[in-house]
XYZ file of C-alpha atoms in Angstrom:
116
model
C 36.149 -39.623 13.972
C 36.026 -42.604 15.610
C 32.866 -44.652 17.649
C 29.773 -45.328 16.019
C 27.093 -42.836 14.433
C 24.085 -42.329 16.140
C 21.053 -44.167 14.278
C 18.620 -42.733 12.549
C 15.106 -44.307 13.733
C 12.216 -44.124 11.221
C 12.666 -44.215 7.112
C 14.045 -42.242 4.715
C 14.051 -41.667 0.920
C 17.157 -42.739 0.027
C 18.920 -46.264 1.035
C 22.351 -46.392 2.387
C 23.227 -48.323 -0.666
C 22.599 -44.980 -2.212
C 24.074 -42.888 0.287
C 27.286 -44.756 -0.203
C 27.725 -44.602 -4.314
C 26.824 -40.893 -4.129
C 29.528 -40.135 -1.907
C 31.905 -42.318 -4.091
C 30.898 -40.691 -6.678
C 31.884 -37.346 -4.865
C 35.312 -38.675 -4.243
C 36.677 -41.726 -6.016
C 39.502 -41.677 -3.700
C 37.181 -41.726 -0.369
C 38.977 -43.933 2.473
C 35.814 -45.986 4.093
C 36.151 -44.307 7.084
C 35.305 -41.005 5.415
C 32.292 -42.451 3.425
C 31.084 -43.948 6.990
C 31.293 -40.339 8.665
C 29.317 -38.799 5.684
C 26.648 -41.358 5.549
C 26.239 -41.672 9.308
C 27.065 -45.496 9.123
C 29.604 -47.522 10.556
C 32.766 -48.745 8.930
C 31.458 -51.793 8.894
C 28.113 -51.300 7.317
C 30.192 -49.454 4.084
C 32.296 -52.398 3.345
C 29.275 -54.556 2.851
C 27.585 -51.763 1.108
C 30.475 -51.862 -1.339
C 30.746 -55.252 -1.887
C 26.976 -55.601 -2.835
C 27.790 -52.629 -5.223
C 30.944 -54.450 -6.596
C 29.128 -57.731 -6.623
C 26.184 -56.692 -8.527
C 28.610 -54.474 -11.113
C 27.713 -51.202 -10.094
C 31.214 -50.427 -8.451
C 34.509 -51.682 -9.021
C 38.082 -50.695 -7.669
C 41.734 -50.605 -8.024
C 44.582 -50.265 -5.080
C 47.161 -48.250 -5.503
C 49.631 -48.700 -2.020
C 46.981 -48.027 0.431
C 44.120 -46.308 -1.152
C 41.203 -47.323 -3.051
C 40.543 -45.871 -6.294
C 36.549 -46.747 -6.893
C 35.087 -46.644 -10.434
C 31.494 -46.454 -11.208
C 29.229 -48.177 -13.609
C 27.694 -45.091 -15.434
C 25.404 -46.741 -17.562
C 24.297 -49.924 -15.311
C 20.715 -49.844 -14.787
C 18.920 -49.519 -11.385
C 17.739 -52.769 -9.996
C 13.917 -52.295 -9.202
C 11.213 -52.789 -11.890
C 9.393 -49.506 -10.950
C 12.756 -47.490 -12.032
C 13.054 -49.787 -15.135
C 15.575 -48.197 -17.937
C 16.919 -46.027 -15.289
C 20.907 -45.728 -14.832
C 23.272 -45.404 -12.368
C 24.345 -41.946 -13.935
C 20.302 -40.468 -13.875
C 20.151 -40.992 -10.338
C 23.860 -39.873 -8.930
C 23.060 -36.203 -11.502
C 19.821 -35.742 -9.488
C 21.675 -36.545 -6.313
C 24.545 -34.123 -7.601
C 22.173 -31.592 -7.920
C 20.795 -31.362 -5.025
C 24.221 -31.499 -3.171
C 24.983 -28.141 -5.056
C 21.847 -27.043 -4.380
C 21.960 -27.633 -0.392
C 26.132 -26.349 -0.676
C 24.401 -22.613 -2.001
C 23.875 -20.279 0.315
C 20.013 -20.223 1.653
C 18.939 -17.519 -1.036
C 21.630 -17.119 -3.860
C 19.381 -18.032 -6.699
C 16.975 -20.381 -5.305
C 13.235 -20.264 -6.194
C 10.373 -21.574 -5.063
C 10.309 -24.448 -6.879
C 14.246 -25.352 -5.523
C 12.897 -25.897 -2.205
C 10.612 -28.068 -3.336
């Protein structure tokens, strides 16, 4: 697991700041090195993306020996005006779904509209 994910070039619909509280989300317990793998980002890149999280009281955590227990901020609204009365927890269950969605196989119960 180690060296430095390839870059993505061009955009995408989700910021890493995302990226990175979804996959907490998936795993309080996630060691920063297994966040980075899943989100294609360095180690580096995550531990900034946390602290802006923690900073702005989206995220906090504990430490327990070595490992980080994170705990997320359910009800904190999202920052930008156009997603105004938004919370954390709206956009992590749409991001949840999905993730169950893409885990299915290709046609067990999908529609149309899924794919979407």
């Amino acid at each position: 697991m180690g060296g430095v994910p390839e870059p993505h070039i061009g955009w995408t619909f989700l910021t890493n700041h995302a990226r990175v509280l979804a996959a907490i989300a998936d795993d309080r317990n996630a060691r920063i090195r297994d966040i980075a793998a899943h989100c294609r980002l360095t180690e580096r890149a995550v531990q900034k993306i946390i602290a802006d999280l923690e900073q702005a009281g989206y995220l906090s955590h504990s430490r327990e020996g070595r490992t980080n227990t994170y705990r997320i901020e359910p009800g904190k609204v999202l920052r930008h005006p156009a997603e105004a009365g938004l919370t954390v927890a709206s956009l992590l269950s749409v991001l949840a779904r999905d993730e169950a969605r893409r885990s299915r196989p290709a046609d067990a119960g999908a529609t149309v509209g899924d794919r979407v």
